[in-house]
PDB file of N, CA and C in Angstrom:
ATOM      1  N   MET A   1     -38.156   4.862 -23.204  1.00 54.00           N
ATOM      2  CA  MET A   1     -37.406   4.190 -23.380  1.00 54.00           C
ATOM      3  C   MET A   1     -36.304   4.070 -25.159  1.00 54.00           C
ATOM      4  N   PRO A   2     -35.881   2.716 -24.465  1.00 64.00           N
ATOM      5  CA  PRO A   2     -34.398   3.159 -26.383  1.00 64.00           C
ATOM      6  C   PRO A   2     -34.360   2.777 -27.029  1.00 64.00           C
ATOM      7  N   ASP A   3     -34.222   3.526 -27.914  1.00 73.00           N
ATOM      8  CA  ASP A   3     -34.698   3.172 -29.370  1.00 73.00           C
ATOM      9  C   ASP A   3     -33.933   1.251 -29.734  1.00 73.00           C
ATOM     10  N   ASP A   4     -34.043   0.386 -30.209  1.00 88.00           N
ATOM     11  CA  ASP A   4     -33.612  -0.378 -29.834  1.00 88.00           C
ATOM     12  C   ASP A   4     -33.455  -1.651 -30.657  1.00 88.00           C
ATOM     13  N   THR A   5     -32.617  -2.897 -31.285  1.00 94.00           N
ATOM     14  CA  THR A   5     -31.887  -3.678 -32.168  1.00 94.00           C
ATOM     15  C   THR A   5     -32.851  -5.151 -31.217  1.00 94.00           C
ATOM     16  N   ILE A   6     -33.115  -5.418 -32.485  1.00 94.00           N
ATOM     17  CA  ILE A   6     -33.520  -6.955 -32.058  1.00 94.00           C
ATOM     18  C   ILE A   6     -33.314  -7.560 -33.151  1.00 94.00           C
ATOM     19  N   GLY A   7     -31.985  -9.156 -32.637  1.00 95.00           N
ATOM     20  CA  GLY A   7     -31.889 -10.107 -32.969  1.00 95.00           C
ATOM     21  C   GLY A   7     -31.811 -11.759 -33.205  1.00 95.00           C
ATOM     22  N   ILE A   8     -33.039 -11.974 -34.238  1.00 95.00           N
ATOM     23  CA  ILE A   8     -34.055 -13.309 -34.516  1.00 95.00           C
ATOM     24  C   ILE A   8     -32.818 -14.401 -34.687  1.00 95.00           C
ATOM     25  N   ASP A   9     -32.745 -15.241 -34.250  1.00 95.00           N
ATOM     26  CA  ASP A   9     -32.123 -16.543 -35.518  1.00 95.00           C
ATOM     27  C   ASP A   9     -33.459 -17.612 -35.412  1.00 95.00           C
ATOM     28  N   ILE A  10     -33.213 -18.105 -36.354  1.00 94.00           N
ATOM     29  CA  ILE A  10     -34.255 -18.334 -36.529  1.00 94.00           C
ATOM     30  C   ILE A  10     -33.637 -20.254 -37.427  1.00 94.00           C
ATOM     31  N   SER A  11     -35.179 -21.185 -36.963  1.00 92.00           N
ATOM     32  CA  SER A  11     -34.771 -22.494 -36.925  1.00 92.00           C
ATOM     33  C   SER A  11     -36.477 -23.140 -36.850  1.00 92.00           C
ATOM     34  N   LYS A  12     -36.276 -24.304 -37.649  1.00 92.00           N
ATOM     35  CA  LYS A  12     -37.296 -24.464 -37.998  1.00 92.00           C
ATOM     36  C   LYS A  12     -39.142 -24.420 -36.708  1.00 92.00           C
ATOM     37  N   ALA A  13     -38.418 -24.860 -35.710  1.00 94.00           N
ATOM     38  CA  ALA A  13     -39.655 -24.936 -34.625  1.00 94.00           C
ATOM     39  C   ALA A  13     -38.858 -23.678 -33.464  1.00 94.00           C
ATOM     40  N   THR A  14     -38.093 -23.290 -33.362  1.00 95.00           N
ATOM     41  CA  THR A  14     -37.928 -22.016 -32.788  1.00 95.00           C
ATOM     42  C   THR A  14     -37.315 -20.279 -33.263  1.00 95.00           C
ATOM     43  N   LEU A  15     -38.146 -20.067 -33.033  1.00 95.00           N
ATOM     44  CA  LEU A  15     -37.199 -17.821 -33.458  1.00 95.00           C
ATOM     45  C   LEU A  15     -36.671 -17.732 -31.209  1.00 95.00           C
ATOM     46  N   ASP A  16     -35.523 -17.736 -31.498  1.00 96.00           N
ATOM     47  CA  ASP A  16     -33.781 -17.119 -30.063  1.00 96.00           C
ATOM     48  C   ASP A  16     -33.556 -16.155 -30.840  1.00 96.00           C
ATOM     49  N   ILE A  17     -34.126 -15.022 -29.870  1.00 95.00           N
ATOM     50  CA  ILE A  17     -33.976 -13.767 -29.659  1.00 95.00           C
ATOM     51  C   ILE A  17     -33.064 -12.840 -28.303  1.00 95.00           C
ATOM     52  N   HIS A  18     -32.778 -11.995 -29.072  1.00 95.00           N
ATOM     53  CA  HIS A  18     -31.685 -10.924 -28.259  1.00 95.00           C
ATOM     54  C   HIS A  18     -32.221 -10.304 -28.169  1.00 95.00           C
ATOM     55  N   ARG A  19     -33.046  -8.769 -27.268  1.00 93.00           N
ATOM     56  CA  ARG A  19     -32.641  -7.789 -27.540  1.00 93.00           C
ATOM     57  C   ARG A  19     -31.498  -7.219 -26.746  1.00 93.00           C
ATOM     58  N   LEU A  20     -30.669  -5.830 -27.113  1.00 92.00           N
ATOM     59  CA  LEU A  20     -29.392  -5.365 -27.225  1.00 92.00           C
ATOM     60  C   LEU A  20     -29.198  -4.450 -25.938  1.00 92.00           C
ATOM     61  N   SER A  21     -30.307  -3.777 -26.238  1.00 89.00           N
ATOM     62  CA  SER A  21     -30.387  -2.485 -25.227  1.00 89.00           C
ATOM     63  C   SER A  21     -29.318  -3.697 -23.915  1.00 89.00           C
ATOM     64  N   ASP A  22     -30.752  -4.038 -23.882  1.00 90.00           N
ATOM     65  CA  ASP A  22     -30.378  -5.059 -21.862  1.00 90.00           C
ATOM     66  C   ASP A  22     -29.354  -6.501 -22.534  1.00 90.00           C
ATOM     67  N   GLY A  23     -29.242  -6.820 -23.140  1.00 93.00           N
ATOM     68  CA  GLY A  23     -28.840  -8.186 -23.212  1.00 93.00           C
ATOM     69  C   GLY A  23     -30.487  -9.987 -22.785  1.00 93.00           C
ATOM     70  N   LYS A  24     -30.788  -9.451 -22.910  1.00 93.00           N
ATOM     71  CA  LYS A  24     -32.342 -10.962 -22.792  1.00 93.00           C
ATOM     72  C   LYS A  24     -32.611 -11.414 -23.103  1.00 93.00           C
ATOM     73  N   MET A  25     -31.965 -12.717 -23.294  1.00 96.00           N
ATOM     74  CA  MET A  25     -32.361 -13.793 -24.836  1.00 96.00           C
ATOM     75  C   MET A  25     -33.813 -14.651 -24.346  1.00 96.00           C
ATOM     76  N   MET A  26     -34.760 -14.871 -25.398  1.00 96.00           N
ATOM     77  CA  MET A  26     -35.870 -15.818 -25.485  1.00 96.00           C
ATOM     78  C   MET A  26     -35.827 -16.398 -26.376  1.00 96.00           C
ATOM     79  N   SER A  27     -36.505 -17.394 -25.891  1.00 97.00           N
ATOM     80  CA  SER A  27     -37.201 -17.978 -27.178  1.00 97.00           C
ATOM     81  C   SER A  27     -38.007 -17.702 -27.601  1.00 97.00           C
ATOM     82  N   PHE A  28     -38.886 -18.169 -28.809  1.00 97.00           N
ATOM     83  CA  PHE A  28     -40.442 -18.245 -28.867  1.00 97.00           C
ATOM     84  C   PHE A  28     -40.066 -19.174 -29.602  1.00 97.00           C
ATOM     85  N   SER A  29     -42.101 -19.944 -30.172  1.00 97.00           N
ATOM     86  CA  SER A  29     -42.102 -21.050 -31.018  1.00 97.00           C
ATOM     87  C   SER A  29     -42.252 -20.683 -32.451  1.00 97.00           C
ATOM     88  N   ASN A  30     -41.428 -20.764 -33.964  1.00 95.00           N
ATOM     89  CA  ASN A  30     -41.729 -20.205 -35.021  1.00 95.00           C
ATOM     90  C   ASN A  30     -43.174 -21.076 -35.143  1.00 95.00           C
ATOM     91  N   CYS A  31     -44.048 -20.311 -34.244  1.00 95.00           N
ATOM     92  CA  CYS A  31     -45.417 -20.853 -34.912  1.00 95.00           C
ATOM     93  C   CYS A  31     -46.242 -19.558 -34.857  1.00 95.00           C
ATOM     94  N   PRO A  32     -48.144 -18.925 -35.462  1.00 94.00           N
ATOM     95  CA  PRO A  32     -49.060 -17.634 -35.205  1.00 94.00           C
ATOM     96  C   PRO A  32     -48.693 -17.152 -33.952  1.00 94.00           C
ATOM     97  N   ALA A  33     -48.958 -18.772 -33.166  1.00 96.00           N
ATOM     98  CA  ALA A  33     -48.729 -18.318 -31.358  1.00 96.00           C
ATOM     99  C   ALA A  33     -47.449 -17.351 -31.188  1.00 96.00           C
ATOM    100  N   GLY A  34     -46.246 -18.099 -31.410  1.00 95.00           N
ATOM    101  CA  GLY A  34     -44.757 -17.413 -30.880  1.00 95.00           C
ATOM    102  C   GLY A  34     -44.365 -16.226 -31.417  1.00 95.00           C
ATOM    103  N   PHE A  35     -44.763 -15.844 -33.012  1.00 94.00           N
ATOM    104  CA  PHE A  35     -44.932 -14.384 -33.427  1.00 94.00           C
ATOM    105  C   PHE A  35     -46.558 -13.268 -32.039  1.00 94.00           C
ATOM    106  N   LYS A  36     -47.049 -14.186 -32.263  1.00 93.00           N
ATOM    107  CA  LYS A  36     -47.914 -13.094 -31.163  1.00 93.00           C
ATOM    108  C   LYS A  36     -47.148 -12.635 -29.422  1.00 93.00           C
ATOM    109  N   ALA A  37     -46.082 -13.359 -29.281  1.00 95.00           N
ATOM    110  CA  ALA A  37     -45.780 -13.567 -28.370  1.00 95.00           C
ATOM    111  C   ALA A  37     -44.542 -12.509 -28.321  1.00 95.00           C
ATOM    112  N   LEU A  38     -44.025 -13.221 -29.632  1.00 93.00           N
ATOM    113  CA  LEU A  38     -42.699 -12.052 -29.973  1.00 93.00           C
ATOM    114  C   LEU A  38     -43.062 -11.223 -30.377  1.00 93.00           C
ATOM    115  N   SER A  39     -44.371 -10.409 -30.232  1.00 91.00           N
ATOM    116  CA  SER A  39     -45.192  -9.152 -30.895  1.00 91.00           C
ATOM    117  C   SER A  39     -44.855  -8.101 -28.690  1.00 91.00           C
ATOM    118  N   LYS A  40     -44.447  -9.107 -28.772  1.00 92.00           N
ATOM    119  CA  LYS A  40     -45.773  -8.485 -27.355  1.00 92.00           C
ATOM    120  C   LYS A  40     -44.165  -8.194 -26.859  1.00 92.00           C
ATOM    121  N   PHE A  41     -43.066  -8.984 -26.982  1.00 91.00           N
ATOM    122  CA  PHE A  41     -41.659  -8.729 -26.470  1.00 91.00           C
ATOM    123  C   PHE A  41     -41.056  -7.642 -26.909  1.00 91.00           C
ATOM    124  N   CYS A  42     -41.581  -7.410 -28.490  1.00 88.00           N
ATOM    125  CA  CYS A  42     -40.208  -5.790 -28.597  1.00 88.00           C
ATOM    126  C   CYS A  42     -41.418  -4.897 -28.025  1.00 88.00           C
ATOM    127  N   ALA A  43     -43.201  -4.911 -28.143  1.00 88.00           N
ATOM    128  CA  ALA A  43     -43.298  -4.002 -28.218  1.00 88.00           C
ATOM    129  C   ALA A  43     -42.847  -3.232 -26.306  1.00 88.00           C
ATOM    130  N   GLN A  44     -42.294  -3.901 -25.618  1.00 87.00           N
ATOM    131  CA  GLN A  44     -41.488  -3.247 -24.465  1.00 87.00           C
ATOM    132  C   GLN A  44     -40.757  -2.615 -24.745  1.00 87.00           C
ATOM    133  N   THR A  45     -40.441  -2.159 -25.902  1.00 87.00           N
ATOM    134  CA  THR A  45     -39.252  -0.773 -26.444  1.00 87.00           C
ATOM    135  C   THR A  45     -39.110  -1.628 -27.272  1.00 87.00           C
ATOM    136  N   THR A  46     -39.005   0.532 -27.880  1.00 90.00           N
ATOM    137  CA  THR A  46     -39.407   0.918 -29.197  1.00 90.00           C
ATOM    138  C   THR A  46     -37.909  -0.109 -29.935  1.00 90.00           C
ATOM    139  N   VAL A  47     -38.549  -0.497 -31.194  1.00 90.00           N
ATOM    140  CA  VAL A  47     -38.112  -1.488 -31.519  1.00 90.00           C
ATOM    141  C   VAL A  47     -37.468  -0.597 -33.284  1.00 90.00           C
ATOM    142  N   THR A  48     -36.448  -0.159 -33.102  1.00 91.00           N
ATOM    143  CA  THR A  48     -36.134   0.821 -34.725  1.00 91.00           C
ATOM    144  C   THR A  48     -35.121  -0.147 -36.002  1.00 91.00           C
ATOM    145  N   ARG A  49     -34.282  -0.884 -35.144  1.00 91.00           N
ATOM    146  CA  ARG A  49     -34.850  -2.564 -36.558  1.00 91.00           C
ATOM    147  C   ARG A  49     -35.079  -4.021 -35.876  1.00 91.00           C
ATOM    148  N   VAL A  50     -34.879  -5.019 -36.354  1.00 91.00           N
ATOM    149  CA  VAL A  50     -34.675  -6.325 -36.238  1.00 91.00           C
ATOM    150  C   VAL A  50     -34.063  -7.521 -37.063  1.00 91.00           C
ATOM    151  N   VAL A  51     -33.485  -7.626 -36.969  1.00 93.00           N
ATOM    152  CA  VAL A  51     -31.502  -8.368 -37.827  1.00 93.00           C
ATOM    153  C   VAL A  51     -32.536 -10.112 -37.252  1.00 93.00           C
ATOM    154  N   TYR A  52     -32.106 -10.672 -39.093  1.00 91.00           N
ATOM    155  CA  TYR A  52     -32.302 -11.837 -38.560  1.00 91.00           C
ATOM    156  C   TYR A  52     -30.905 -12.803 -39.690  1.00 91.00           C
ATOM    157  N   GLU A  53     -31.330 -13.982 -39.455  1.00 82.00           N
ATOM    158  CA  GLU A  53     -30.728 -14.762 -40.039  1.00 82.00           C
ATOM    159  C   GLU A  53     -31.842 -15.553 -40.939  1.00 82.00           C
ATOM    160  N   ALA A  54     -31.914 -15.707 -42.228  1.00 76.00           N
ATOM    161  CA  ALA A  54     -33.494 -16.092 -43.467  1.00 76.00           C
ATOM    162  C   ALA A  54     -32.741 -17.989 -43.676  1.00 76.00           C
ATOM    163  N   THR A  55     -33.418 -18.524 -42.783  1.00 73.00           N
ATOM    164  CA  THR A  55     -32.930 -19.474 -43.094  1.00 73.00           C
ATOM    165  C   THR A  55     -34.005 -20.985 -43.520  1.00 73.00           C
ATOM    166  N   GLY A  56     -33.832 -21.305 -44.755  1.00 81.00           N
ATOM    167  CA  GLY A  56     -34.824 -21.595 -45.738  1.00 81.00           C
ATOM    168  C   GLY A  56     -35.517 -20.684 -45.759  1.00 81.00           C
ATOM    169  N   ALA A  57     -36.896 -22.014 -45.484  1.00 86.00           N
ATOM    170  CA  ALA A  57     -38.689 -20.887 -45.211  1.00 86.00           C
ATOM    171  C   ALA A  57     -38.626 -21.015 -44.451  1.00 86.00           C
ATOM    172  N   TYR A  58     -37.475 -21.279 -43.563  1.00 89.00           N
ATOM    173  CA  TYR A  58     -38.285 -20.614 -42.251  1.00 89.00           C
ATOM    174  C   TYR A  58     -38.394 -19.796 -41.567  1.00 89.00           C
ATOM    175  N   HIS A  59     -38.122 -18.568 -42.381  1.00 90.00           N
ATOM    176  CA  HIS A  59     -38.504 -17.174 -42.134  1.00 90.00           C
ATOM    177  C   HIS A  59     -39.775 -16.480 -42.381  1.00 90.00           C
ATOM    178  N   GLY A  60     -40.693 -17.373 -43.725  1.00 89.00           N
ATOM    179  CA  GLY A  60     -41.707 -16.429 -44.611  1.00 89.00           C
ATOM    180  C   GLY A  60     -42.271 -15.509 -43.589  1.00 89.00           C
ATOM    181  N   GLY A  61     -42.874 -17.375 -41.987  1.00 90.00           N
ATOM    182  CA  GLY A  61     -43.994 -16.642 -41.519  1.00 90.00           C
ATOM    183  C   GLY A  61     -43.977 -15.995 -39.886  1.00 90.00           C
ATOM    184  N   LEU A  62     -42.666 -15.783 -40.407  1.00 89.00           N
ATOM    185  CA  LEU A  62     -42.446 -15.151 -39.257  1.00 89.00           C
ATOM    186  C   LEU A  62     -42.247 -13.257 -39.802  1.00 89.00           C
ATOM    187  N   GLU A  63     -41.913 -13.590 -41.191  1.00 88.00           N
ATOM    188  CA  GLU A  63     -42.132 -12.276 -42.129  1.00 88.00           C
ATOM    189  C   GLU A  63     -42.818 -11.423 -42.137  1.00 88.00           C
ATOM    190  N   ARG A  64     -44.347 -12.239 -42.414  1.00 88.00           N
ATOM    191  CA  ARG A  64     -46.055 -11.821 -43.021  1.00 88.00           C
ATOM    192  C   ARG A  64     -45.977 -11.918 -41.210  1.00 88.00           C
ATOM    193  N   ALA A  65     -45.844 -12.326 -40.215  1.00 87.00           N
ATOM    194  CA  ALA A  65     -46.130 -11.731 -38.844  1.00 87.00           C
ATOM    195  C   ALA A  65     -46.084 -10.103 -38.859  1.00 87.00           C
ATOM    196  N   LEU A  66     -44.791 -10.067 -38.924  1.00 81.00           N
ATOM    197  CA  LEU A  66     -43.766  -9.162 -38.872  1.00 81.00           C
ATOM    198  C   LEU A  66     -43.638  -7.843 -40.083  1.00 81.00           C
ATOM    199  N   GLY A  67     -44.672  -8.175 -40.874  1.00 79.00           N
ATOM    200  CA  GLY A  67     -45.248  -7.341 -41.456  1.00 79.00           C
ATOM    201  C   GLY A  67     -46.685  -6.694 -41.519  1.00 79.00           C
ATOM    202  N   ALA A  68     -47.893  -7.021 -40.626  1.00 61.00           N
ATOM    203  CA  ALA A  68     -48.925  -7.077 -40.273  1.00 61.00           C
ATOM    204  C   ALA A  68     -49.428  -5.923 -39.404  1.00 61.00           C
TER     205      ALA A  68
END
């Protein structure tokens, strides 16, 4: 599996994801169930970095989930 970068655009309701290696795009809910689905998506490759736009307070839950 290639090393990979995941880009995330965060909004109140959604996390819009782009995987650099293959250009795959997905959208997940910005909630615990969405964080779990995002984790499964990221497990498909070796993620070396996650880049995201911190928008207001909407990135806090994602940060806690990624840190766990």
